[in-house]
């Protein structure tokens, strides 16, 4: 299916920082925000991937730049935010998309180092990135934060339950930050994608049989696409969602999504 023809320009004059944005949902999100008029700053762990993605976005007339960043590094998080603000003069939108899934298997058998890695990158780094960006977001009217969670957050499945539990934490982080930052006019929301064939869902769709089983679990009887998640993010950071905060928007084709 072809990509959507984006004609709306809801984000003119805005600056968006999107982490882990050289592939999958992160890349689709960066592209969509840029198509809607935002100046987009991206990151990934490898500079070569950033350079390639920036060149691709610019070749289509989109405003994009970026740098390498390991979100688990305090120094690199600081450098990321500073580079974005230095390049574009401010920051209006933060999309926290970076995550890891270093192991799959039963929760009861998950090694401590796998638990530590998941919690460090998927939760701790998300909080600390917000702390780094907040002084700049506070200067911009209508600033917005979006976390990328997962529909698996609502019912963590084997064999990626530990990863899914870290995504459950993002639902609470969204609520907590929304309550704190709402009086400052900063909105905080979350997108919970369904099963989208990316590296993070590889264990769930690694065979045609598994992919078909996952598609059957949706009401629409198909897997999701990165562009559909990006459209949800674009809505949440746009003026159209000016009265929406503390919410998790599930984009899963109708999969079960209740805690």
PDB file of C-alpha atoms in Angstrom:
ATOM      1  CA  UNK A   1       0.000   0.000   0.000  1.00  0.00           C
ATOM      2  CA  UNK A   2       1.325   3.463  -0.909  1.00  0.00           C
ATOM      3  CA  UNK A   3       2.228   6.067   1.671  1.00  0.00           C
ATOM      4  CA  UNK A   4      -0.380   8.718   2.520  1.00  0.00           C
ATOM      5  CA  UNK A   5      -0.313  11.947   0.518  1.00  0.00           C
ATOM      6  CA  UNK A   6       0.166  14.490   3.313  1.00  0.00           C
ATOM      7  CA  UNK A   7      -1.165  17.923   2.444  1.00  0.00           C
ATOM      8  CA  UNK A   8      -1.913  19.420   5.873  1.00  0.00           C
ATOM      9  CA  UNK A   9       0.717  21.719   7.384  1.00  0.00           C
ATOM     10  CA  UNK A  10      -0.245  21.771  11.051  1.00  0.00           C
ATOM     11  CA  UNK A  11       3.338  22.033  12.302  1.00  0.00           C
ATOM     12  CA  UNK A  12       4.691  25.029  10.405  1.00  0.00           C
ATOM     13  CA  UNK A  13       7.390  26.779  12.453  1.00  0.00           C
ATOM     14  CA  UNK A  14       7.683  23.952  14.976  1.00  0.00           C
ATOM     15  CA  UNK A  15      10.859  22.081  15.916  1.00  0.00           C
ATOM     16  CA  UNK A  16      10.587  18.362  16.619  1.00  0.00           C
ATOM     17  CA  UNK A  17      13.167  16.036  18.143  1.00  0.00           C
ATOM     18  CA  UNK A  18      12.582  12.341  17.402  1.00  0.00           C
ATOM     19  CA  UNK A  19      14.788   9.633  18.894  1.00  0.00           C
ATOM     20  CA  UNK A  20      15.642   6.354  17.146  1.00  0.00           C
ATOM     21  CA  UNK A  21      14.424   7.861  13.902  1.00  0.00           C
ATOM     22  CA  UNK A  22      16.364   6.136  11.135  1.00  0.00           C
ATOM     23  CA  UNK A  23      14.066   3.121  10.739  1.00  0.00           C
ATOM     24  CA  UNK A  24      10.588   1.843  11.485  1.00  0.00           C
ATOM     25  CA  UNK A  25       8.111   3.954  13.430  1.00  0.00           C
ATOM     26  CA  UNK A  26      10.716   6.566  14.344  1.00  0.00           C
ATOM     27  CA  UNK A  27      11.627   7.211  10.718  1.00  0.00           C
ATOM     28  CA  UNK A  28       7.978   7.328   9.653  1.00  0.00           C
ATOM     29  CA  UNK A  29       7.284   9.806  12.457  1.00  0.00           C
ATOM     30  CA  UNK A  30      10.168  12.084  11.526  1.00  0.00           C
ATOM     31  CA  UNK A  31       9.047  12.035   7.916  1.00  0.00           C
ATOM     32  CA  UNK A  32       5.410  12.783   8.775  1.00  0.00           C
ATOM     33  CA  UNK A  33       6.243  15.681  11.111  1.00  0.00           C
ATOM     34  CA  UNK A  34       8.536  17.175   8.482  1.00  0.00           C
ATOM     35  CA  UNK A  35       5.852  16.775   5.813  1.00  0.00           C
ATOM     36  CA  UNK A  36       3.528  18.775   8.053  1.00  0.00           C
ATOM     37  CA  UNK A  37       6.037  21.627   8.215  1.00  0.00           C
ATOM     38  CA  UNK A  38       8.199  20.888  11.250  1.00  0.00           C
ATOM     39  CA  UNK A  39      11.968  21.190  11.302  1.00  0.00           C
ATOM     40  CA  UNK A  40      12.958  17.725  12.457  1.00  0.00           C
ATOM     41  CA  UNK A  41      16.059  16.709  14.375  1.00  0.00           C
ATOM     42  CA  UNK A  42      16.704  12.980  14.510  1.00  0.00           C
ATOM     43  CA  UNK A  43      19.116  10.619  16.202  1.00  0.00           C
ATOM     44  CA  UNK A  44      20.268   7.034  16.118  1.00  0.00           C
ATOM     45  CA  UNK A  45      23.223   5.229  17.600  1.00  0.00           C
ATOM     46  CA  UNK A  46      25.163   5.210  14.298  1.00  0.00           C
ATOM     47  CA  UNK A  47      26.132   8.477  12.607  1.00  0.00           C
ATOM     48  CA  UNK A  48      26.115   6.764   9.198  1.00  0.00           C
ATOM     49  CA  UNK A  49      22.440   5.875   9.626  1.00  0.00           C
ATOM     50  CA  UNK A  50      21.651   9.450  10.662  1.00  0.00           C
ATOM     51  CA  UNK A  51      23.503  10.889   7.677  1.00  0.00           C
ATOM     52  CA  UNK A  52      21.718   8.577   5.258  1.00  0.00           C
ATOM     53  CA  UNK A  53      18.291   9.369   6.706  1.00  0.00           C
ATOM     54  CA  UNK A  54      18.870  13.125   6.789  1.00  0.00           C
ATOM     55  CA  UNK A  55      20.015  13.049   3.163  1.00  0.00           C
ATOM     56  CA  UNK A  56      16.912  11.080   2.175  1.00  0.00           C
ATOM     57  CA  UNK A  57      14.552  13.492   3.943  1.00  0.00           C
ATOM     58  CA  UNK A  58      16.302  16.550   2.496  1.00  0.00           C
ATOM     59  CA  UNK A  59      16.152  15.074  -1.001  1.00  0.00           C
ATOM     60  CA  UNK A  60      12.374  15.351  -0.734  1.00  0.00           C
ATOM     61  CA  UNK A  61      12.512  18.980   0.336  1.00  0.00           C
ATOM     62  CA  UNK A  62      12.010  18.281   4.040  1.00  0.00           C
ATOM     63  CA  UNK A  63      13.771  20.192   6.822  1.00  0.00           C
ATOM     64  CA  UNK A  64      15.897  17.662   8.699  1.00  0.00           C
ATOM     65  CA  UNK A  65      19.153  17.317  10.571  1.00  0.00           C
ATOM     66  CA  UNK A  66      20.502  15.009  13.240  1.00  0.00           C
ATOM     67  CA  UNK A  67      23.361  13.429  15.123  1.00  0.00           C
ATOM     68  CA  UNK A  68      24.381  10.132  16.661  1.00  0.00           C
ATOM     69  CA  UNK A  69      23.122   9.566  20.196  1.00  0.00           C
ATOM     70  CA  UNK A  70      22.971   6.646  22.593  1.00  0.00           C
ATOM     71  CA  UNK A  71      20.054   7.675  24.788  1.00  0.00           C
ATOM     72  CA  UNK A  72      21.506   5.704  27.683  1.00  0.00           C
ATOM     73  CA  UNK A  73      24.386   8.191  27.914  1.00  0.00           C
ATOM     74  CA  UNK A  74      23.787  11.348  29.958  1.00  0.00           C
ATOM     75  CA  UNK A  75      26.462  13.199  28.003  1.00  0.00           C
ATOM     76  CA  UNK A  76      25.022  12.196  24.639  1.00  0.00           C
ATOM     77  CA  UNK A  77      21.450  13.081  25.678  1.00  0.00           C
ATOM     78  CA  UNK A  78      22.650  16.534  26.672  1.00  0.00           C
ATOM     79  CA  UNK A  79      24.560  16.939  23.415  1.00  0.00           C
ATOM     80  CA  UNK A  80      21.527  15.796  21.422  1.00  0.00           C
ATOM     81  CA  UNK A  81      19.180  18.383  22.886  1.00  0.00           C
ATOM     82  CA  UNK A  82      21.789  21.141  22.686  1.00  0.00           C
ATOM     83  CA  UNK A  83      22.539  20.305  19.048  1.00  0.00           C
ATOM     84  CA  UNK A  84      18.839  20.421  18.155  1.00  0.00           C
ATOM     85  CA  UNK A  85      18.320  23.779  19.842  1.00  0.00           C
ATOM     86  CA  UNK A  86      21.513  25.180  18.353  1.00  0.00           C
ATOM     87  CA  UNK A  87      20.449  24.065  14.867  1.00  0.00           C
ATOM     88  CA  UNK A  88      16.848  25.254  14.936  1.00  0.00           C
ATOM     89  CA  UNK A  89      16.675  27.826  17.736  1.00  0.00           C
ATOM     90  CA  UNK A  90      14.339  26.005  20.095  1.00  0.00           C
ATOM     91  CA  UNK A  91      12.293  22.883  20.746  1.00  0.00           C
ATOM     92  CA  UNK A  92       8.515  22.418  20.552  1.00  0.00           C
ATOM     93  CA  UNK A  93       8.021  18.662  20.213  1.00  0.00           C
ATOM     94  CA  UNK A  94       9.780  15.697  21.786  1.00  0.00           C
ATOM     95  CA  UNK A  95       8.994  12.196  20.526  1.00  0.00           C
ATOM     96  CA  UNK A  96      10.637   9.567  22.735  1.00  0.00           C
ATOM     97  CA  UNK A  97      10.831   6.468  20.571  1.00  0.00           C
ATOM     98  CA  UNK A  98      14.147   4.811  21.460  1.00  0.00           C
ATOM     99  CA  UNK A  99      13.852   1.353  22.984  1.00  0.00           C
ATOM    100  CA  UNK A 100      15.661  -1.961  23.220  1.00  0.00           C
ATOM    101  CA  UNK A 101      14.623  -5.566  23.488  1.00  0.00           C
ATOM    102  CA  UNK A 102      17.861  -7.482  24.170  1.00  0.00           C
ATOM    103  CA  UNK A 103      16.266 -10.767  25.127  1.00  0.00           C
ATOM    104  CA  UNK A 104      13.182 -12.900  24.670  1.00  0.00           C
ATOM    105  CA  UNK A 105      11.851 -15.648  26.897  1.00  0.00           C
ATOM    106  CA  UNK A 106       9.901 -16.312  30.095  1.00  0.00           C
ATOM    107  CA  UNK A 107       9.888 -13.575  32.725  1.00  0.00           C
ATOM    108  CA  UNK A 108      10.921 -16.089  35.377  1.00  0.00           C
ATOM    109  CA  UNK A 109      14.092 -16.836  33.421  1.00  0.00           C
ATOM    110  CA  UNK A 110      15.029 -13.295  32.335  1.00  0.00           C
ATOM    111  CA  UNK A 111      18.653 -12.571  33.331  1.00  0.00           C
ATOM    112  CA  UNK A 112      19.380  -9.502  35.470  1.00  0.00           C
ATOM    113  CA  UNK A 113      21.477  -7.851  32.767  1.00  0.00           C
ATOM    114  CA  UNK A 114      18.563  -8.039  30.309  1.00  0.00           C
ATOM    115  CA  UNK A 115      16.181  -6.536  32.884  1.00  0.00           C
ATOM    116  CA  UNK A 116      18.660  -3.756  33.643  1.00  0.00           C
ATOM    117  CA  UNK A 117      19.139  -2.909  29.950  1.00  0.00           C
ATOM    118  CA  UNK A 118      15.406  -2.777  29.243  1.00  0.00           C
ATOM    119  CA  UNK A 119      14.620  -0.609  32.262  1.00  0.00           C
ATOM    120  CA  UNK A 120      17.608   1.664  31.656  1.00  0.00           C
ATOM    121  CA  UNK A 121      16.827   2.481  28.021  1.00  0.00           C
ATOM    122  CA  UNK A 122      13.060   2.086  27.792  1.00  0.00           C
ATOM    123  CA  UNK A 123      12.105   3.888  31.011  1.00  0.00           C
ATOM    124  CA  UNK A 124      14.971   5.644  32.781  1.00  0.00           C
ATOM    125  CA  UNK A 125      16.399   7.207  29.629  1.00  0.00           C
ATOM    126  CA  UNK A 126      12.941   8.396  28.584  1.00  0.00           C
ATOM    127  CA  UNK A 127      12.508  10.255  31.875  1.00  0.00           C
ATOM    128  CA  UNK A 128      15.996  11.747  31.750  1.00  0.00           C
ATOM    129  CA  UNK A 129      15.579  12.859  28.140  1.00  0.00           C
ATOM    130  CA  UNK A 130      12.456  14.769  29.158  1.00  0.00           C
ATOM    131  CA  UNK A 131      14.412  16.403  31.975  1.00  0.00           C
ATOM    132  CA  UNK A 132      17.069  17.476  29.476  1.00  0.00           C
ATOM    133  CA  UNK A 133      14.547  18.868  27.011  1.00  0.00           C
ATOM    134  CA  UNK A 134      12.179  20.480  29.495  1.00  0.00           C
ATOM    135  CA  UNK A 135      13.928  23.873  29.911  1.00  0.00           C
ATOM    136  CA  UNK A 136      13.593  24.372  26.163  1.00  0.00           C
ATOM    137  CA  UNK A 137      10.025  23.076  25.894  1.00  0.00           C
ATOM    138  CA  UNK A 138       8.991  25.465  28.673  1.00  0.00           C
ATOM    139  CA  UNK A 139       9.935  28.403  26.457  1.00  0.00           C
ATOM    140  CA  UNK A 140       7.594  27.412  23.628  1.00  0.00           C
ATOM    141  CA  UNK A 141       3.806  27.849  23.748  1.00  0.00           C
ATOM    142  CA  UNK A 142       1.968  24.660  22.879  1.00  0.00           C
ATOM    143  CA  UNK A 143       4.929  22.364  23.517  1.00  0.00           C
ATOM    144  CA  UNK A 144       4.240  18.642  23.463  1.00  0.00           C
ATOM    145  CA  UNK A 145       5.806  15.303  24.428  1.00  0.00           C
ATOM    146  CA  UNK A 146       4.853  11.904  22.998  1.00  0.00           C
ATOM    147  CA  UNK A 147       6.106   8.526  24.200  1.00  0.00           C
ATOM    148  CA  UNK A 148       5.963   5.484  21.941  1.00  0.00           C
ATOM    149  CA  UNK A 149       4.648   2.537  23.945  1.00  0.00           C
ATOM    150  CA  UNK A 150       3.038  -0.643  22.585  1.00  0.00           C
ATOM    151  CA  UNK A 151      -0.303  -2.434  22.637  1.00  0.00           C
ATOM    152  CA  UNK A 152       1.606  -5.221  24.399  1.00  0.00           C
ATOM    153  CA  UNK A 153       1.795  -2.875  27.394  1.00  0.00           C
ATOM    154  CA  UNK A 154      -1.795  -3.801  28.244  1.00  0.00           C
ATOM    155  CA  UNK A 155      -1.271  -7.555  28.306  1.00  0.00           C
ATOM    156  CA  UNK A 156       2.462  -8.410  28.142  1.00  0.00           C
ATOM    157  CA  UNK A 157       2.861 -11.484  25.937  1.00  0.00           C
ATOM    158  CA  UNK A 158       5.498 -14.178  25.799  1.00  0.00           C
ATOM    159  CA  UNK A 159       8.240 -14.140  24.708  1.00  0.00           C
ATOM    160  CA  UNK A 160       8.661 -10.344  25.019  1.00  0.00           C
ATOM    161  CA  UNK A 161       6.924  -9.777  28.346  1.00  0.00           C
ATOM    162  CA  UNK A 162       9.802  -7.881  29.968  1.00  0.00           C
ATOM    163  CA  UNK A 163       9.961  -5.474  27.048  1.00  0.00           C
ATOM    164  CA  UNK A 164       6.176  -5.083  27.156  1.00  0.00           C
ATOM    165  CA  UNK A 165       6.248  -4.346  30.897  1.00  0.00           C
ATOM    166  CA  UNK A 166       8.663  -1.502  30.246  1.00  0.00           C
ATOM    167  CA  UNK A 167       6.102  -0.168  27.801  1.00  0.00           C
ATOM    168  CA  UNK A 168       3.415  -0.462  30.494  1.00  0.00           C
ATOM    169  CA  UNK A 169       5.521   1.898  32.601  1.00  0.00           C
ATOM    170  CA  UNK A 170       5.326   4.512  29.845  1.00  0.00           C
ATOM    171  CA  UNK A 171       1.548   4.661  30.285  1.00  0.00           C
ATOM    172  CA  UNK A 172       2.081   5.703  33.898  1.00  0.00           C
ATOM    173  CA  UNK A 173       4.884   8.076  32.959  1.00  0.00           C
ATOM    174  CA  UNK A 174       2.533   9.770  30.514  1.00  0.00           C
ATOM    175  CA  UNK A 175      -0.102  10.297  33.213  1.00  0.00           C
ATOM    176  CA  UNK A 176       2.396  11.501  35.810  1.00  0.00           C
ATOM    177  CA  UNK A 177       4.163  13.993  33.557  1.00  0.00           C
ATOM    178  CA  UNK A 178       0.887  15.261  32.099  1.00  0.00           C
ATOM    179  CA  UNK A 179      -0.284  16.145  35.604  1.00  0.00           C
ATOM    180  CA  UNK A 180       2.987  17.917  36.414  1.00  0.00           C
ATOM    181  CA  UNK A 181       3.401  19.803  33.155  1.00  0.00           C
ATOM    182  CA  UNK A 182      -0.208  20.598  32.309  1.00  0.00           C
ATOM    183  CA  UNK A 183      -0.236  23.822  34.359  1.00  0.00           C
ATOM    184  CA  UNK A 184       2.746  24.955  32.272  1.00  0.00           C
ATOM    185  CA  UNK A 185       0.845  24.336  29.049  1.00  0.00           C
ATOM    186  CA  UNK A 186       2.953  21.347  28.039  1.00  0.00           C
ATOM    187  CA  UNK A 187       0.940  18.361  26.857  1.00  0.00           C
ATOM    188  CA  UNK A 188       2.152  14.774  27.351  1.00  0.00           C
ATOM    189  CA  UNK A 189       0.628  11.861  25.473  1.00  0.00           C
ATOM    190  CA  UNK A 190       1.471   8.361  24.334  1.00  0.00           C
ATOM    191  CA  UNK A 191       0.955   6.198  21.254  1.00  0.00           C
ATOM    192  CA  UNK A 192       0.604   2.446  21.699  1.00  0.00           C
ATOM    193  CA  UNK A 193       1.231   0.776  18.341  1.00  0.00           C
ATOM    194  CA  UNK A 194      -0.189  -2.591  17.506  1.00  0.00           C
ATOM    195  CA  UNK A 195       1.886  -5.273  15.810  1.00  0.00           C
ATOM    196  CA  UNK A 196       3.936  -3.415  13.213  1.00  0.00           C
ATOM    197  CA  UNK A 197       6.620  -5.521  11.506  1.00  0.00           C
ATOM    198  CA  UNK A 198       9.797  -3.875  12.835  1.00  0.00           C
ATOM    199  CA  UNK A 199      12.807  -5.274  14.656  1.00  0.00           C
ATOM    200  CA  UNK A 200      11.072  -4.836  18.030  1.00  0.00           C
ATOM    201  CA  UNK A 201       8.207  -7.094  17.028  1.00  0.00           C
ATOM    202  CA  UNK A 202      10.375  -9.594  15.163  1.00  0.00           C
ATOM    203  CA  UNK A 203       9.762 -12.332  17.720  1.00  0.00           C
ATOM    204  CA  UNK A 204       6.014 -12.012  17.148  1.00  0.00           C
ATOM    205  CA  UNK A 205       6.107 -12.161  13.333  1.00  0.00           C
ATOM    206  CA  UNK A 206       9.237 -14.175  12.587  1.00  0.00           C
ATOM    207  CA  UNK A 207       7.344 -16.782  10.540  1.00  0.00           C
ATOM    208  CA  UNK A 208       4.419 -16.406   8.106  1.00  0.00           C
ATOM    209  CA  UNK A 209       2.320 -18.477  10.483  1.00  0.00           C
ATOM    210  CA  UNK A 210       3.035 -16.188  13.440  1.00  0.00           C
ATOM    211  CA  UNK A 211       2.418 -13.081  11.329  1.00  0.00           C
ATOM    212  CA  UNK A 212      -0.930 -14.479  10.196  1.00  0.00           C
ATOM    213  CA  UNK A 213      -1.832 -15.299  13.794  1.00  0.00           C
ATOM    214  CA  UNK A 214      -1.056 -11.734  14.895  1.00  0.00           C
ATOM    215  CA  UNK A 215      -3.051 -10.278  12.009  1.00  0.00           C
ATOM    216  CA  UNK A 216      -6.004 -12.481  12.956  1.00  0.00           C
ATOM    217  CA  UNK A 217      -5.932 -11.047  16.500  1.00  0.00           C
ATOM    218  CA  UNK A 218      -6.882  -7.619  15.136  1.00  0.00           C
ATOM    219  CA  UNK A 219     -10.372  -6.539  14.178  1.00  0.00           C
ATOM    220  CA  UNK A 220      -9.041  -5.314  10.829  1.00  0.00           C
ATOM    221  CA  UNK A 221      -7.317  -8.666  10.179  1.00  0.00           C
ATOM    222  CA  UNK A 222      -3.979  -7.154   9.171  1.00  0.00           C
ATOM    223  CA  UNK A 223      -0.725  -5.941  10.658  1.00  0.00           C
ATOM    224  CA  UNK A 224      -0.029  -2.250  11.116  1.00  0.00           C
ATOM    225  CA  UNK A 225       2.244   0.086   9.171  1.00  0.00           C
ATOM    226  CA  UNK A 226       4.748   2.628  10.544  1.00  0.00           C
ATOM    227  CA  UNK A 227       2.969   5.447   8.678  1.00  0.00           C
ATOM    228  CA  UNK A 228      -0.222   4.763  10.631  1.00  0.00           C
ATOM    229  CA  UNK A 229       1.617   5.244  13.922  1.00  0.00           C
ATOM    230  CA  UNK A 230       3.265   8.397  12.601  1.00  0.00           C
ATOM    231  CA  UNK A 231      -0.139   9.853  11.746  1.00  0.00           C
ATOM    232  CA  UNK A 232      -1.247   9.348  15.350  1.00  0.00           C
ATOM    233  CA  UNK A 233       1.861  11.112  16.651  1.00  0.00           C
ATOM    234  CA  UNK A 234       1.320  13.984  14.225  1.00  0.00           C
ATOM    235  CA  UNK A 235      -2.221  14.434  15.496  1.00  0.00           C
ATOM    236  CA  UNK A 236      -1.176  14.421  19.158  1.00  0.00           C
ATOM    237  CA  UNK A 237       1.534  17.071  18.689  1.00  0.00           C
ATOM    238  CA  UNK A 238      -0.658  19.269  16.478  1.00  0.00           C
ATOM    239  CA  UNK A 239      -3.073  22.063  17.426  1.00  0.00           C
ATOM    240  CA  UNK A 240      -5.900  19.639  16.633  1.00  0.00           C
ATOM    241  CA  UNK A 241      -5.070  17.885  19.921  1.00  0.00           C
ATOM    242  CA  UNK A 242      -4.706  21.096  21.947  1.00  0.00           C
ATOM    243  CA  UNK A 243      -7.083  19.780  24.639  1.00  0.00           C
ATOM    244  CA  UNK A 244      -5.642  16.258  24.773  1.00  0.00           C
ATOM    245  CA  UNK A 245      -3.101  15.367  27.446  1.00  0.00           C
ATOM    246  CA  UNK A 246      -2.330  12.388  29.653  1.00  0.00           C
ATOM    247  CA  UNK A 247      -3.814  10.011  27.093  1.00  0.00           C
ATOM    248  CA  UNK A 248      -2.592   6.871  25.366  1.00  0.00           C
ATOM    249  CA  UNK A 249      -3.835   6.528  21.806  1.00  0.00           C
ATOM    250  CA  UNK A 250      -3.907   2.850  20.846  1.00  0.00           C
ATOM    251  CA  UNK A 251      -3.293   2.307  17.129  1.00  0.00           C
ATOM    252  CA  UNK A 252      -3.619  -1.444  16.895  1.00  0.00           C
ATOM    253  CA  UNK A 253      -6.374  -2.351  14.466  1.00  0.00           C
ATOM    254  CA  UNK A 254      -8.691  -3.137  17.347  1.00  0.00           C
ATOM    255  CA  UNK A 255      -6.535  -5.413  19.503  1.00  0.00           C
ATOM    256  CA  UNK A 256      -7.422  -5.784  23.190  1.00  0.00           C
ATOM    257  CA  UNK A 257      -6.112  -2.732  25.029  1.00  0.00           C
ATOM    258  CA  UNK A 258      -7.256  -2.623  28.649  1.00  0.00           C
ATOM    259  CA  UNK A 259      -5.079  -2.951  31.739  1.00  0.00           C
TER     260      UNK A 259
END
